[in-house]
mmCIF file with all atom_site columns, C-alpha atoms in Angstrom:
data_model
loop_
_atom_site.group_PDB
_atom_site.id
_atom_site.type_symbol
_atom_site.label_atom_id
_atom_site.label_alt_id
_atom_site.label_comp_id
_atom_site.label_asym_id
_atom_site.label_entity_id
_atom_site.label_seq_id
_atom_site.pdbx_PDB_ins_code
_atom_site.Cartn_x
_atom_site.Cartn_y
_atom_site.Cartn_z
_atom_site.occupancy
_atom_site.B_iso_or_equiv
_atom_site.pdbx_formal_charge
_atom_site.auth_seq_id
_atom_site.auth_comp_id
_atom_site.auth_asym_id
_atom_site.auth_atom_id
_atom_site.pdbx_PDB_model_num
ATOM 1   C CA . MET A 1 1   ? 136.175 49.267 110.801 1.00 38.00 ? 1   MET A CA 1
ATOM 2   C CA . ARG A 1 2   ? 132.523 49.130 109.759 1.00 40.00 ? 2   ARG A CA 1
ATOM 3   C CA . PHE A 1 3   ? 130.871 47.661 106.688 1.00 41.00 ? 3   PHE A CA 1
ATOM 4   C CA . ARG A 1 4   ? 127.460 48.775 105.533 1.00 43.00 ? 4   ARG A CA 1
ATOM 5   C CA . TYR A 1 5   ? 124.869 46.403 104.067 1.00 43.00 ? 5   TYR A CA 1
ATOM 6   C CA . ALA A 1 6   ? 121.110 46.239 103.529 1.00 43.00 ? 6   ALA A CA 1
ATOM 7   C CA . ASN A 1 7   ? 119.112 43.333 104.883 1.00 45.00 ? 7   ASN A CA 1
ATOM 8   C CA . PRO A 1 8   ? 116.175 41.796 102.952 1.00 48.00 ? 8   PRO A CA 1
ATOM 9   C CA . ALA A 1 9   ? 113.731 44.183 104.631 1.00 48.00 ? 9   ALA A CA 1
ATOM 10  C CA . GLY A 1 10  ? 115.715 47.091 103.171 1.00 45.00 ? 10  GLY A CA 1
ATOM 11  C CA . LEU A 1 11  ? 116.953 48.298 106.552 1.00 44.00 ? 11  LEU A CA 1
ATOM 12  C CA . THR A 1 12  ? 120.510 49.549 106.633 1.00 44.00 ? 12  THR A CA 1
ATOM 13  C CA . ARG A 1 13  ? 122.834 47.923 109.145 1.00 47.00 ? 13  ARG A CA 1
ATOM 14  C CA . CYS A 1 14  ? 126.528 48.108 109.773 1.00 47.00 ? 14  CYS A CA 1
ATOM 15  C CA . CYS A 1 15  ? 128.938 45.395 110.757 1.00 48.00 ? 15  CYS A CA 1
ATOM 16  C CA . ASN A 1 16  ? 131.841 46.238 113.008 1.00 48.00 ? 16  ASN A CA 1
ATOM 17  C CA . ALA A 1 17  ? 135.170 44.418 113.266 1.00 50.00 ? 17  ALA A CA 1
ATOM 18  C CA . THR A 1 18  ? 133.799 42.150 116.029 1.00 52.00 ? 18  THR A CA 1
ATOM 19  C CA . LYS A 1 19  ? 131.337 40.644 113.508 1.00 50.00 ? 19  LYS A CA 1
ATOM 20  C CA . ARG A 1 20  ? 128.329 42.042 115.320 1.00 52.00 ? 20  ARG A CA 1
ATOM 21  C CA . ALA A 1 21  ? 125.592 43.853 113.467 1.00 52.00 ? 21  ALA A CA 1
ATOM 22  C CA . VAL A 1 22  ? 125.127 47.307 114.869 1.00 50.00 ? 22  VAL A CA 1
ATOM 23  C CA . SER A 1 23  ? 122.468 49.857 114.200 1.00 52.00 ? 23  SER A CA 1
ATOM 24  C CA . CYS A 1 24  ? 123.886 52.619 112.024 1.00 56.00 ? 24  CYS A CA 1
ATOM 25  C CA . ARG A 1 25  ? 121.685 55.068 113.874 1.00 57.00 ? 25  ARG A CA 1
ATOM 26  C CA . ASN A 1 26  ? 122.674 53.791 117.326 1.00 59.00 ? 26  ASN A CA 1
ATOM 27  C CA . PRO A 1 27  ? 126.132 52.116 117.398 1.00 55.00 ? 27  PRO A CA 1
ATOM 28  C CA . GLN A 1 28  ? 125.570 51.052 121.030 1.00 59.00 ? 28  GLN A CA 1
ATOM 29  C CA . GLU A 1 29  ? 122.758 48.702 119.905 1.00 62.00 ? 29  GLU A CA 1
ATOM 30  C CA . SER A 1 30  ? 124.286 45.442 118.673 1.00 61.00 ? 30  SER A CA 1
ATOM 31  C CA . ILE A 1 31  ? 122.940 42.118 117.472 1.00 63.00 ? 31  ILE A CA 1
ATOM 32  C CA . PRO A 1 32  ? 125.070 38.911 117.438 1.00 66.00 ? 32  PRO A CA 1
ATOM 33  C CA . MET A 1 33  ? 125.868 37.689 113.919 1.00 70.00 ? 33  MET A CA 1
ATOM 34  C CA . ILE A 1 34  ? 126.364 34.158 112.641 1.00 71.00 ? 34  ILE A CA 1
ATOM 35  C CA . GLY A 1 35  ? 130.015 33.194 113.069 1.00 74.00 ? 35  GLY A CA 1
ATOM 36  C CA . GLY A 1 36  ? 129.868 30.062 110.915 1.00 76.00 ? 36  GLY A CA 1
ATOM 37  C CA . VAL A 1 37  ? 127.765 27.130 109.741 1.00 81.00 ? 37  VAL A CA 1
ATOM 38  C CA . HIS A 1 38  ? 128.392 23.635 111.126 1.00 85.00 ? 38  HIS A CA 1
ATOM 39  C CA . HIS A 1 39  ? 126.320 21.639 108.652 1.00 89.00 ? 39  HIS A CA 1
ATOM 40  C CA . THR A 1 40  ? 123.605 21.751 106.025 1.00 92.00 ? 40  THR A CA 1
ATOM 41  C CA . GLY A 1 41  ? 120.758 19.255 105.916 1.00 92.00 ? 41  GLY A CA 1
ATOM 42  C CA . ILE A 1 42  ? 119.560 17.741 102.647 1.00 94.00 ? 42  ILE A CA 1
ATOM 43  C CA . SER A 1 43  ? 116.465 15.567 102.300 1.00 91.00 ? 43  SER A CA 1
ATOM 44  C CA . THR A 1 44  ? 116.543 12.828 99.664  1.00 93.00 ? 44  THR A CA 1
ATOM 45  C CA . PRO A 1 45  ? 114.357 9.908  98.558  1.00 92.00 ? 45  PRO A CA 1
ATOM 46  C CA . ASP A 1 46  ? 117.490 7.715  98.090  1.00 94.00 ? 46  ASP A CA 1
ATOM 47  C CA . ILE A 1 47  ? 120.122 8.203  100.784 1.00 96.00 ? 47  ILE A CA 1
ATOM 48  C CA . GLN A 1 48  ? 122.492 5.515  99.495  1.00 97.00 ? 48  GLN A CA 1
ATOM 49  C CA . ARG A 1 49  ? 122.621 7.159  96.074  1.00 97.00 ? 49  ARG A CA 1
ATOM 50  C CA . LEU A 1 50  ? 123.355 10.563 97.629  1.00 97.00 ? 50  LEU A CA 1
ATOM 51  C CA . ILE A 1 51  ? 126.027 9.083  99.938  1.00 97.00 ? 51  ILE A CA 1
ATOM 52  C CA . ALA A 1 52  ? 127.712 7.562  96.877  1.00 98.00 ? 52  ALA A CA 1
ATOM 53  C CA . PHE A 1 53  ? 127.566 10.897 95.025  1.00 97.00 ? 53  PHE A CA 1
ATOM 54  C CA . TYR A 1 54  ? 129.090 12.959 97.824  1.00 96.00 ? 54  TYR A CA 1
ATOM 55  C CA . ARG A 1 55  ? 131.711 10.281 98.589  1.00 97.00 ? 55  ARG A CA 1
ATOM 56  C CA . ASP A 1 56  ? 132.715 9.187  95.083  1.00 97.00 ? 56  ASP A CA 1
ATOM 57  C CA . VAL A 1 57  ? 132.189 12.377 93.059  1.00 97.00 ? 57  VAL A CA 1
ATOM 58  C CA . MET A 1 58  ? 132.606 15.202 95.580  1.00 95.00 ? 58  MET A CA 1
ATOM 59  C CA . GLY A 1 59  ? 135.254 13.581 97.820  1.00 96.00 ? 59  GLY A CA 1
ATOM 60  C CA . PHE A 1 60  ? 133.336 13.724 101.138 1.00 96.00 ? 60  PHE A CA 1
ATOM 61  C CA . GLU A 1 61  ? 133.959 11.107 103.803 1.00 97.00 ? 61  GLU A CA 1
ATOM 62  C CA . LEU A 1 62  ? 131.114 9.294  105.532 1.00 97.00 ? 62  LEU A CA 1
ATOM 63  C CA . CYS A 1 63  ? 131.287 10.069 109.267 1.00 96.00 ? 63  CYS A CA 1
ATOM 64  C CA . PHE A 1 64  ? 128.362 7.895  110.330 1.00 95.00 ? 64  PHE A CA 1
ATOM 65  C CA . GLU A 1 65  ? 124.969 6.532  109.359 1.00 96.00 ? 65  GLU A CA 1
ATOM 66  C CA . MET A 1 66  ? 122.024 5.862  111.630 1.00 93.00 ? 66  MET A CA 1
ATOM 67  C CA . ALA A 1 67  ? 118.351 4.989  111.503 1.00 92.00 ? 67  ALA A CA 1
ATOM 68  C CA . ILE A 1 68  ? 115.538 6.614  113.434 1.00 87.00 ? 68  ILE A CA 1
ATOM 69  C CA . ASP A 1 69  ? 113.321 3.518  113.572 1.00 87.00 ? 69  ASP A CA 1
ATOM 70  C CA . THR A 1 70  ? 110.964 4.591  116.345 1.00 84.00 ? 70  THR A CA 1
ATOM 71  C CA . PRO A 1 71  ? 109.235 7.978  116.390 1.00 81.00 ? 71  PRO A CA 1
ATOM 72  C CA . THR A 1 72  ? 110.127 10.110 119.428 1.00 85.00 ? 72  THR A CA 1
ATOM 73  C CA . GLU A 1 73  ? 108.697 13.373 120.720 1.00 90.00 ? 73  GLU A CA 1
ATOM 74  C CA . GLN A 1 74  ? 112.192 14.920 120.664 1.00 87.00 ? 74  GLN A CA 1
ATOM 75  C CA . VAL A 1 75  ? 112.773 14.176 116.962 1.00 83.00 ? 75  VAL A CA 1
ATOM 76  C CA . ASP A 1 76  ? 109.203 15.176 116.075 1.00 84.00 ? 76  ASP A CA 1
ATOM 77  C CA . ALA A 1 77  ? 109.665 18.517 117.868 1.00 86.00 ? 77  ALA A CA 1
ATOM 78  C CA . MET A 1 78  ? 113.081 19.159 116.302 1.00 82.00 ? 78  MET A CA 1
ATOM 79  C CA . LEU A 1 79  ? 111.791 18.491 112.763 1.00 79.00 ? 79  LEU A CA 1
ATOM 80  C CA . GLU A 1 80  ? 108.312 19.951 113.392 1.00 84.00 ? 80  GLU A CA 1
ATOM 81  C CA . MET A 1 81  ? 106.639 16.793 112.048 1.00 83.00 ? 81  MET A CA 1
ATOM 82  C CA . GLU A 1 82  ? 104.828 13.893 113.729 1.00 85.00 ? 82  GLU A CA 1
ATOM 83  C CA . GLY A 1 83  ? 105.754 10.210 113.647 1.00 87.00 ? 83  GLY A CA 1
ATOM 84  C CA . VAL A 1 84  ? 109.147 10.664 111.999 1.00 86.00 ? 84  VAL A CA 1
ATOM 85  C CA . THR A 1 85  ? 111.188 7.631  111.017 1.00 89.00 ? 85  THR A CA 1
ATOM 86  C CA . ALA A 1 86  ? 114.203 8.190  108.804 1.00 89.00 ? 86  ALA A CA 1
ATOM 87  C CA . LYS A 1 87  ? 117.689 7.216  107.751 1.00 94.00 ? 87  LYS A CA 1
ATOM 88  C CA . MET A 1 88  ? 120.435 9.753  108.397 1.00 94.00 ? 88  MET A CA 1
ATOM 89  C CA . ALA A 1 89  ? 124.063 10.121 107.342 1.00 97.00 ? 89  ALA A CA 1
ATOM 90  C CA . MET A 1 90  ? 126.660 12.757 108.224 1.00 96.00 ? 90  MET A CA 1
ATOM 91  C CA . MET A 1 91  ? 129.378 13.465 105.673 1.00 96.00 ? 91  MET A CA 1
ATOM 92  C CA . ARG A 1 92  ? 132.433 15.707 105.925 1.00 96.00 ? 92  ARG A CA 1
ATOM 93  C CA . THR A 1 93  ? 135.005 17.442 103.808 1.00 94.00 ? 93  THR A CA 1
ATOM 94  C CA . GLY A 1 94  ? 137.486 19.598 105.692 1.00 91.00 ? 94  GLY A CA 1
ATOM 95  C CA . THR A 1 95  ? 135.476 21.506 108.272 1.00 90.00 ? 95  THR A CA 1
ATOM 96  C CA . SER A 1 96  ? 132.208 21.368 106.290 1.00 91.00 ? 96  SER A CA 1
ATOM 97  C CA . PHE A 1 97  ? 129.508 18.819 107.037 1.00 95.00 ? 97  PHE A CA 1
ATOM 98  C CA . ILE A 1 98  ? 126.400 17.673 105.173 1.00 96.00 ? 98  ILE A CA 1
ATOM 99  C CA . GLU A 1 99  ? 123.564 15.853 106.933 1.00 95.00 ? 99  GLU A CA 1
ATOM 100 C CA . LEU A 1 100 ? 121.587 13.621 104.580 1.00 96.00 ? 100 LEU A CA 1
ATOM 101 C CA . LEU A 1 101 ? 118.065 12.545 105.545 1.00 92.00 ? 101 LEU A CA 1
ATOM 102 C CA . GLN A 1 102 ? 115.759 10.007 103.931 1.00 93.00 ? 102 GLN A CA 1
ATOM 103 C CA . PHE A 1 103 ? 112.344 10.220 105.570 1.00 89.00 ? 103 PHE A CA 1
ATOM 104 C CA . ASP A 1 104 ? 110.404 6.962  105.706 1.00 87.00 ? 104 ASP A CA 1
ATOM 105 C CA . THR A 1 105 ? 107.446 8.494  107.573 1.00 84.00 ? 105 THR A CA 1
ATOM 106 C CA . PRO A 1 106 ? 105.642 10.722 107.246 1.00 78.00 ? 106 PRO A CA 1
ATOM 107 C CA . ALA A 1 107 ? 105.418 9.993  103.542 1.00 68.00 ? 107 ALA A CA 1
ATOM 108 C CA . GLY A 1 108 ? 106.227 12.871 101.260 1.00 61.00 ? 108 GLY A CA 1
ATOM 109 C CA . ALA A 1 109 ? 103.653 14.406 98.994  1.00 55.00 ? 109 ALA A CA 1
ATOM 110 C CA . PRO A 1 110 ? 103.657 12.987 95.462  1.00 55.00 ? 110 PRO A CA 1
ATOM 111 C CA . ARG A 1 111 ? 105.305 15.233 92.883  1.00 56.00 ? 111 ARG A CA 1
ATOM 112 C CA . GLY A 1 112 ? 103.546 15.931 89.693  1.00 55.00 ? 112 GLY A CA 1
#
């Protein structure tokens, strides 16, 4: 079974039953597709408020909280920023996870 769709660039692709994108012109050419999403990251200026919202209103459970108190090259590289310190929480409902981040440094740009 194949399903046809257009990607944002307007190119037509097909998806076969193995959940691999295949070229409609050349079915032997295949590209792995995303099989699922583990978590989504959300940045917030007030992590405790967002934890309370997802726990008390949305029914998520708090898996863990942690602080990144000392900047590290690994975290800087992963987030593509320098000198990162932050608070982080992972929340779960069923098999879906949300990662909440409150960045202490670098400071965010003022809104206005």
